[in-house]
mmCIF file of C-alpha atoms in Angstrom:
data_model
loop_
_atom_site.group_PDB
_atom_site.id
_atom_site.type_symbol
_atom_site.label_atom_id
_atom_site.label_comp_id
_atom_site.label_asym_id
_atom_site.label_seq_id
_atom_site.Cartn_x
_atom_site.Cartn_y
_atom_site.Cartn_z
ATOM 1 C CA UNK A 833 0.000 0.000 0.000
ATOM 2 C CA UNK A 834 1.401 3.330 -0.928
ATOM 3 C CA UNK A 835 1.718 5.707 2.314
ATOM 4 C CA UNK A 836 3.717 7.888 3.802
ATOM 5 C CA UNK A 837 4.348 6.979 7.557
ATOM 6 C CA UNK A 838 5.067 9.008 10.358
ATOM 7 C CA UNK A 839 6.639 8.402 14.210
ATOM 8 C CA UNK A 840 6.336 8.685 16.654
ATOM 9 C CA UNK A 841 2.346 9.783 15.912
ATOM 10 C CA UNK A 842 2.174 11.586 20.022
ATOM 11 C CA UNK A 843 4.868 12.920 21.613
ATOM 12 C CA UNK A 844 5.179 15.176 25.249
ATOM 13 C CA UNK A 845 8.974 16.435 25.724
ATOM 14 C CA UNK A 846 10.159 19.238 27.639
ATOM 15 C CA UNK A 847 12.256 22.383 26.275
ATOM 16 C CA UNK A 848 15.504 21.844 25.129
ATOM 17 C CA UNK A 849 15.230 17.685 24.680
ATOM 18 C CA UNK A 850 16.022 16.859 21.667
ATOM 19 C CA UNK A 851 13.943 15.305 19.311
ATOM 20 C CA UNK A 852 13.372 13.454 15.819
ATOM 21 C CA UNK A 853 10.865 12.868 14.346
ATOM 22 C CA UNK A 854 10.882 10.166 11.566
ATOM 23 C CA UNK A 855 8.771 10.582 7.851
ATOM 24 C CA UNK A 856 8.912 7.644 5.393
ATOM 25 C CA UNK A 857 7.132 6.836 1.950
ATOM 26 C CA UNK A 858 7.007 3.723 -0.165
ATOM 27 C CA UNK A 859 6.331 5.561 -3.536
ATOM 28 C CA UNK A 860 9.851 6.335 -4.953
ATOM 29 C CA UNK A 861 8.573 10.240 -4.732
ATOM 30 C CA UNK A 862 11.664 12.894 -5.347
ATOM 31 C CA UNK A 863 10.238 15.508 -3.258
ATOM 32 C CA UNK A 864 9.206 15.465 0.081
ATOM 33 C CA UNK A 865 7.968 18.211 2.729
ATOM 34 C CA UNK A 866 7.470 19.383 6.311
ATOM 35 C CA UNK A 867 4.390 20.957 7.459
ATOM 36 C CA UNK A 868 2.640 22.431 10.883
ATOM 37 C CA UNK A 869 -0.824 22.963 11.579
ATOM 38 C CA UNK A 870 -1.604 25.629 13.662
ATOM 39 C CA UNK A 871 -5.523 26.637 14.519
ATOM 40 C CA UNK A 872 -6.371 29.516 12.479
ATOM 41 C CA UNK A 873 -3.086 29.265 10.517
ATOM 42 C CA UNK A 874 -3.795 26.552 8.209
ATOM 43 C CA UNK A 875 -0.415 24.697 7.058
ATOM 44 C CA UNK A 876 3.014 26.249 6.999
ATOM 45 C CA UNK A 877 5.674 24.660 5.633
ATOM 46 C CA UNK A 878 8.647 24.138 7.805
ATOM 47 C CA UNK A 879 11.472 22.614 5.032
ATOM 48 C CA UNK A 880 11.148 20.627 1.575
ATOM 49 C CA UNK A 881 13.603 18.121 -0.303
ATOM 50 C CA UNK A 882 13.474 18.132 -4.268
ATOM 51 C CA UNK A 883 15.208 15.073 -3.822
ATOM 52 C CA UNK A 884 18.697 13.386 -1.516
ATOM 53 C CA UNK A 885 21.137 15.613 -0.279
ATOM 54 C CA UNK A 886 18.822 18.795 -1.548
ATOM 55 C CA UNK A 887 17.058 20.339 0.868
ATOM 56 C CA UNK A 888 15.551 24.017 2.306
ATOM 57 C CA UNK A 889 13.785 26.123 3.852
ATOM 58 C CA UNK A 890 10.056 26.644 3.832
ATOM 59 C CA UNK A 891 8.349 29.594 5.556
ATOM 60 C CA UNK A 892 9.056 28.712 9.250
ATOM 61 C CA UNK A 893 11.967 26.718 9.223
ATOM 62 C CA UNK A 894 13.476 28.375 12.672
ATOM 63 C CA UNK A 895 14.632 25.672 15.355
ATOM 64 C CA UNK A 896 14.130 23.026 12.703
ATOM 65 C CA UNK A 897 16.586 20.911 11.060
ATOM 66 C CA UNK A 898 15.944 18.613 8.215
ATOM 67 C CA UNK A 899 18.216 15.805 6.089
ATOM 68 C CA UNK A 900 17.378 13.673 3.262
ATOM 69 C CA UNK A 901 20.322 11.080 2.766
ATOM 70 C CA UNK A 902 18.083 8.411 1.765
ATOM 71 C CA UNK A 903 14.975 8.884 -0.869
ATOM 72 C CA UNK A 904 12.547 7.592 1.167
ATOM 73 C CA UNK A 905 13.262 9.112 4.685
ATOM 74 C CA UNK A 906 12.973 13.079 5.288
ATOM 75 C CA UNK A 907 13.622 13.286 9.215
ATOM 76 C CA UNK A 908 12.642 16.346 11.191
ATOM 77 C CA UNK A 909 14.969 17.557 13.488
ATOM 78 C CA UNK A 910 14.158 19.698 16.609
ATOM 79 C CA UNK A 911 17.570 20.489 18.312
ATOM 80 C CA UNK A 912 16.354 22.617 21.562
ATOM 81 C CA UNK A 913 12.840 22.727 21.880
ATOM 82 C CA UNK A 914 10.714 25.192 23.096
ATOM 83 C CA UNK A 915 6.352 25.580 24.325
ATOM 84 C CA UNK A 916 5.964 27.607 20.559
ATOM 85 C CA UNK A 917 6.673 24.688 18.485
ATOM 86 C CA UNK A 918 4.005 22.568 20.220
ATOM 87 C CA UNK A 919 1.848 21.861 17.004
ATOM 88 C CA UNK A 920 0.400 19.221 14.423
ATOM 89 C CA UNK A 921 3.076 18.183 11.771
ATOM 90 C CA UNK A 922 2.861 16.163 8.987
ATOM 91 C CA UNK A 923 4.719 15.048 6.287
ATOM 92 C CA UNK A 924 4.127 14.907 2.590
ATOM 93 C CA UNK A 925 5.349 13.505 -0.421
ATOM 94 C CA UNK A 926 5.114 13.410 -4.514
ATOM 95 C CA UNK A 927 6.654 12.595 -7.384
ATOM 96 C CA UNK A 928 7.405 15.146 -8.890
ATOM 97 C CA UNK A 929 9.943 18.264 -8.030
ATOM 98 C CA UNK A 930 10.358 20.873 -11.083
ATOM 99 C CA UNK A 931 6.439 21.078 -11.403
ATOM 100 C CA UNK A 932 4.631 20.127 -8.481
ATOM 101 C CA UNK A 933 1.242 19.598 -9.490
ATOM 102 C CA UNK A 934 1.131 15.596 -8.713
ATOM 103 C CA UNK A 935 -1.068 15.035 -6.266
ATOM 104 C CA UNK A 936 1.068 15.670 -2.376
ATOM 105 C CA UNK A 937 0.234 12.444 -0.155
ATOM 106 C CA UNK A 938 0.550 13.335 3.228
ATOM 107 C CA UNK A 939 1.323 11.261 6.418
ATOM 108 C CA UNK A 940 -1.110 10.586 9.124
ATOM 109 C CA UNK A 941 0.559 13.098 11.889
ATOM 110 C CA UNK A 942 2.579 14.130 14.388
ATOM 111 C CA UNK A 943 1.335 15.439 17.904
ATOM 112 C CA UNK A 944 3.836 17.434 19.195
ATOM 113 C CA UNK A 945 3.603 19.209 22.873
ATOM 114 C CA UNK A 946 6.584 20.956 24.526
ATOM 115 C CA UNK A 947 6.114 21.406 28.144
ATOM 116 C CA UNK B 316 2.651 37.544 -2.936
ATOM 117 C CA UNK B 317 0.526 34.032 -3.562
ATOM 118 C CA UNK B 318 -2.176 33.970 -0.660
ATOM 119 C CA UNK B 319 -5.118 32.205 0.109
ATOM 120 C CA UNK B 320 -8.168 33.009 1.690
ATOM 121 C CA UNK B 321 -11.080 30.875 3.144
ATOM 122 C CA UNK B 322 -13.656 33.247 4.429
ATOM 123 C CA UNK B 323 -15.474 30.934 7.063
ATOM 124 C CA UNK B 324 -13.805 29.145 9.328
ATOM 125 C CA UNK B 325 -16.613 27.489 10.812
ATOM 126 C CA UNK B 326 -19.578 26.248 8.310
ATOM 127 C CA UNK B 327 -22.680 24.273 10.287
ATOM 128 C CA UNK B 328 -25.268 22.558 8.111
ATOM 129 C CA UNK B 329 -27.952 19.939 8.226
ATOM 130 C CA UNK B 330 -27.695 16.496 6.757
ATOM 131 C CA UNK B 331 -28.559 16.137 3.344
ATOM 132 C CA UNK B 332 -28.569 20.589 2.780
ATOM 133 C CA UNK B 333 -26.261 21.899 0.363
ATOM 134 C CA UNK B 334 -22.664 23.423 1.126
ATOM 135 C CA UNK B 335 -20.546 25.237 -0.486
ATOM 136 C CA UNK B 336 -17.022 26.524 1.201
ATOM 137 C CA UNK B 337 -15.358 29.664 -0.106
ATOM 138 C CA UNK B 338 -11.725 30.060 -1.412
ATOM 139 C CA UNK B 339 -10.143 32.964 -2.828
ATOM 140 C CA UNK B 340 -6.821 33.212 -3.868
ATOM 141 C CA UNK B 341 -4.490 36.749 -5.176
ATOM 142 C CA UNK B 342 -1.996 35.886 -7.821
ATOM 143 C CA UNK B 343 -0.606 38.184 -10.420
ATOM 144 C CA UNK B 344 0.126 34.958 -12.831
ATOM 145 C CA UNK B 345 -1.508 31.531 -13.454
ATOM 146 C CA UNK B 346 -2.555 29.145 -11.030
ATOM 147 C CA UNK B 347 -2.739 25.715 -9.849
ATOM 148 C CA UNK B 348 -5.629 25.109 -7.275
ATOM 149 C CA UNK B 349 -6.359 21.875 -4.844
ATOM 150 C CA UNK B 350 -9.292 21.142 -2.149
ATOM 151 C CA UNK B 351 -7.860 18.699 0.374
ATOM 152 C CA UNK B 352 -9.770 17.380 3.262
ATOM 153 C CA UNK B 353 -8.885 16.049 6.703
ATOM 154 C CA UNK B 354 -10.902 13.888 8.886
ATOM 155 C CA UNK B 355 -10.567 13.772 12.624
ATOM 156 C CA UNK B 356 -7.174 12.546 13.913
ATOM 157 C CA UNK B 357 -5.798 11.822 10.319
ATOM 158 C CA UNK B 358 -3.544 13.251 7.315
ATOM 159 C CA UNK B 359 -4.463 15.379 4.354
ATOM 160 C CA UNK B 360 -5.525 14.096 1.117
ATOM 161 C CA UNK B 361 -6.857 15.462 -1.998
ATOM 162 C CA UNK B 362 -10.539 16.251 -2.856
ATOM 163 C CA UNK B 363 -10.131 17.690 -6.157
ATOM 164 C CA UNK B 364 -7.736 19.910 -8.228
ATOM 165 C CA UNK B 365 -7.920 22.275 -11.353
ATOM 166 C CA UNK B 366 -5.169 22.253 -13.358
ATOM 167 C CA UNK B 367 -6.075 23.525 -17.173
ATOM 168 C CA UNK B 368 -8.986 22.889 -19.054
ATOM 169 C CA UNK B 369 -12.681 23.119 -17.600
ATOM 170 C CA UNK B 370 -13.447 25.418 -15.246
ATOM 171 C CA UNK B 371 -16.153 23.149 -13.588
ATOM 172 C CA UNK B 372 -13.925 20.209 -11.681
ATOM 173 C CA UNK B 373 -15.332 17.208 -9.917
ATOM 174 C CA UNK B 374 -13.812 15.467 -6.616
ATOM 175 C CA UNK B 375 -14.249 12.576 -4.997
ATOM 176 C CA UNK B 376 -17.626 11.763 -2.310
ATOM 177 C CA UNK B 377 -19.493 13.702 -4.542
ATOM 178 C CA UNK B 378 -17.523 17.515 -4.457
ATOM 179 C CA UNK B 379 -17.139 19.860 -6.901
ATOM 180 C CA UNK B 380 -15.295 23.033 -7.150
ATOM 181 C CA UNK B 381 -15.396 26.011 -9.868
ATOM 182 C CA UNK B 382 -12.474 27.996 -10.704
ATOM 183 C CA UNK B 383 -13.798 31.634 -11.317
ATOM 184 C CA UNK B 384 -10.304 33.483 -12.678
ATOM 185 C CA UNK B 385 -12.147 36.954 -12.810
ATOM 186 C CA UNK B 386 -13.646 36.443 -8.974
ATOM 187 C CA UNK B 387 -9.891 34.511 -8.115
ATOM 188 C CA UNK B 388 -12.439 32.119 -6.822
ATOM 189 C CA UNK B 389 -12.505 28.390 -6.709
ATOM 190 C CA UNK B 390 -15.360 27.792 -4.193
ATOM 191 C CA UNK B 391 -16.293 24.034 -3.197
ATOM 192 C CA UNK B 392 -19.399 22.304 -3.312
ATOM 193 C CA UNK B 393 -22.034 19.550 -2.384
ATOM 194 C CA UNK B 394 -25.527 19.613 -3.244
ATOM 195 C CA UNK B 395 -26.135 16.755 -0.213
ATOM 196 C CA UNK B 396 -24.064 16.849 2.682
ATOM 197 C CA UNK B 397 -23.536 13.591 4.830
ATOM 198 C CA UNK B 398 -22.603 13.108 8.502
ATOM 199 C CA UNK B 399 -19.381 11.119 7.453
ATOM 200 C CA UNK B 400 -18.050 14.620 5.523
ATOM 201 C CA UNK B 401 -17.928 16.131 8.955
ATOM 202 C CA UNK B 402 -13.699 17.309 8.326
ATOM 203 C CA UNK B 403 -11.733 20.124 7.768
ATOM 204 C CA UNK B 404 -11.289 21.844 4.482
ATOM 205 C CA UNK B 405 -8.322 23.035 3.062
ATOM 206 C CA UNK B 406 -8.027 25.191 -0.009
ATOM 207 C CA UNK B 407 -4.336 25.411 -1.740
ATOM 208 C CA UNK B 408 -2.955 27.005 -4.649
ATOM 209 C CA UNK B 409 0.595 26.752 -6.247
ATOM 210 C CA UNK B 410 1.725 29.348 -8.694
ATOM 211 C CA UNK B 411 2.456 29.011 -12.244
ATOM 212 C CA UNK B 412 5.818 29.840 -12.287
ATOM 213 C CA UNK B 413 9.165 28.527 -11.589
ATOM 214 C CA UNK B 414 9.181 25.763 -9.008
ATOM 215 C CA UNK B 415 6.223 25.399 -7.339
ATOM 216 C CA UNK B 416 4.917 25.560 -3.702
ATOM 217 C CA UNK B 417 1.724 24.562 -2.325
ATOM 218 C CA UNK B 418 0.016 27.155 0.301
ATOM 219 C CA UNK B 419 -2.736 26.403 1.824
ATOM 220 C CA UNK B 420 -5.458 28.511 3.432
ATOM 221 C CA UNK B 421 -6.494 28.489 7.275
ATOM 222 C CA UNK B 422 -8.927 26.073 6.815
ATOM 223 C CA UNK B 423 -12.962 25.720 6.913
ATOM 224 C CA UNK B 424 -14.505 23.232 9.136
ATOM 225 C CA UNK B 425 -17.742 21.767 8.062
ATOM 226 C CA UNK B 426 -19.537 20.633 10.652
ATOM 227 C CA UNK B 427 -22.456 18.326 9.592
ATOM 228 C CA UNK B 428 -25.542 17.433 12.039
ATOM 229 C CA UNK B 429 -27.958 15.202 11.818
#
């Protein structure tokens, strides 16, 4: 089944802990992206990939860190946490990177609260 | 600037009513725009999407969306709600140009009751 998986799915952490947390797809997809949900804000992306070893920033990639040395893993990396990244965060994928109109399938969620 | 706007952020209706959620979007050039919907406690995934062609484009679970260029519109519709499409809506557009971003709007959530 084509998906794109995401762990841990809940996580409670304290500042300055740091964390990963893991994104994986089975479809072969070149480009790959970081997202947070925020009530009233809709999705912001944090960091893409266009495909391994090419990565960058989004629109709020502060206090995140990203790498993409294997195709089908795009980690997100939160070095020192703090209470204002406590948020919903998903990962997506598709095939495509030059012309991104393919169809983004997005993982199932992360639940992230920093105490 | 691309940016999207979805007027309501809240939309209550009846079983079996009609909906339709509101998206506007300001671009200077051509654009690519998406419905996606989430369900409680799950991921994105796509509804519909207008990429060329007619202006009149039909989802899946029985959507449909319009793309208006001269209103920058691209509203979404159902002429019969059910419970089960109790989610949230998000509209997205990428621009035309270059490499290609997706940015979504704040979201509607349709809230469906019996």
């Amino acid at each position: 089944e084509a998906q794109v998986t995401q762990n841990p799915r809940y996580l409670i952490t304290v500042t300055g802990k740091k964390l990963t947390v893991t994104c994986s797809q089975n479809m072969n997809h070149e480009y790959m992206s970081w997202y947070r949900q925020d009530p009233g804000l809709g999705l912001r992306q944090i960091y893409y990939s266009m495909n391994v070893e090419v990565t960058d920033k989004g629109d709020v990639p502060e206090g995140y860190k990203v790498s993409r040395k294997e195709k089908r893993n795009f980690p997100l990396i939160l070095e020192s946490p703090s209470p204002n990244q406590t948020s919903l965060y998903f990962c997506a994928s598709s095939s495509r990177t030059a012309r991104s109109t393919d169809t983004q399938y997005f993982g199932p969620g992360t639940r992230l609260t920093v105490l | 600037a691309q940016s999207v706007t979805q007027l309501d952020s809240q939309v209550p209706v009846f079983e079996e009513a009609p909906v339709e959620l509101r998206c506007n979007y300001s671009s200077s050039v051509s654009v690519y725009l998406f419905w996606y919907v989430q369900y409680p406690n799950q991921g994105l995934q796509l509804l519909l999407k207008y990429l060329s062609g007619s202006t009149l484009v039909k989802g899946i679970n029985g959507f449909e969306a319009e793309f208006n260029k001269s209103q920058t519109s691209f509203h979404l519709r159902k002429p019969s709600v059910h419970i089960s499409d109790t989610a949230e809506y998000f509209c997205a557009v990428i621009l035309n140009t270059g490499f290609q971003k997706l940015v979504f709007g704040t979201g509607t959530r349709l809230l469906v009751s019996p």
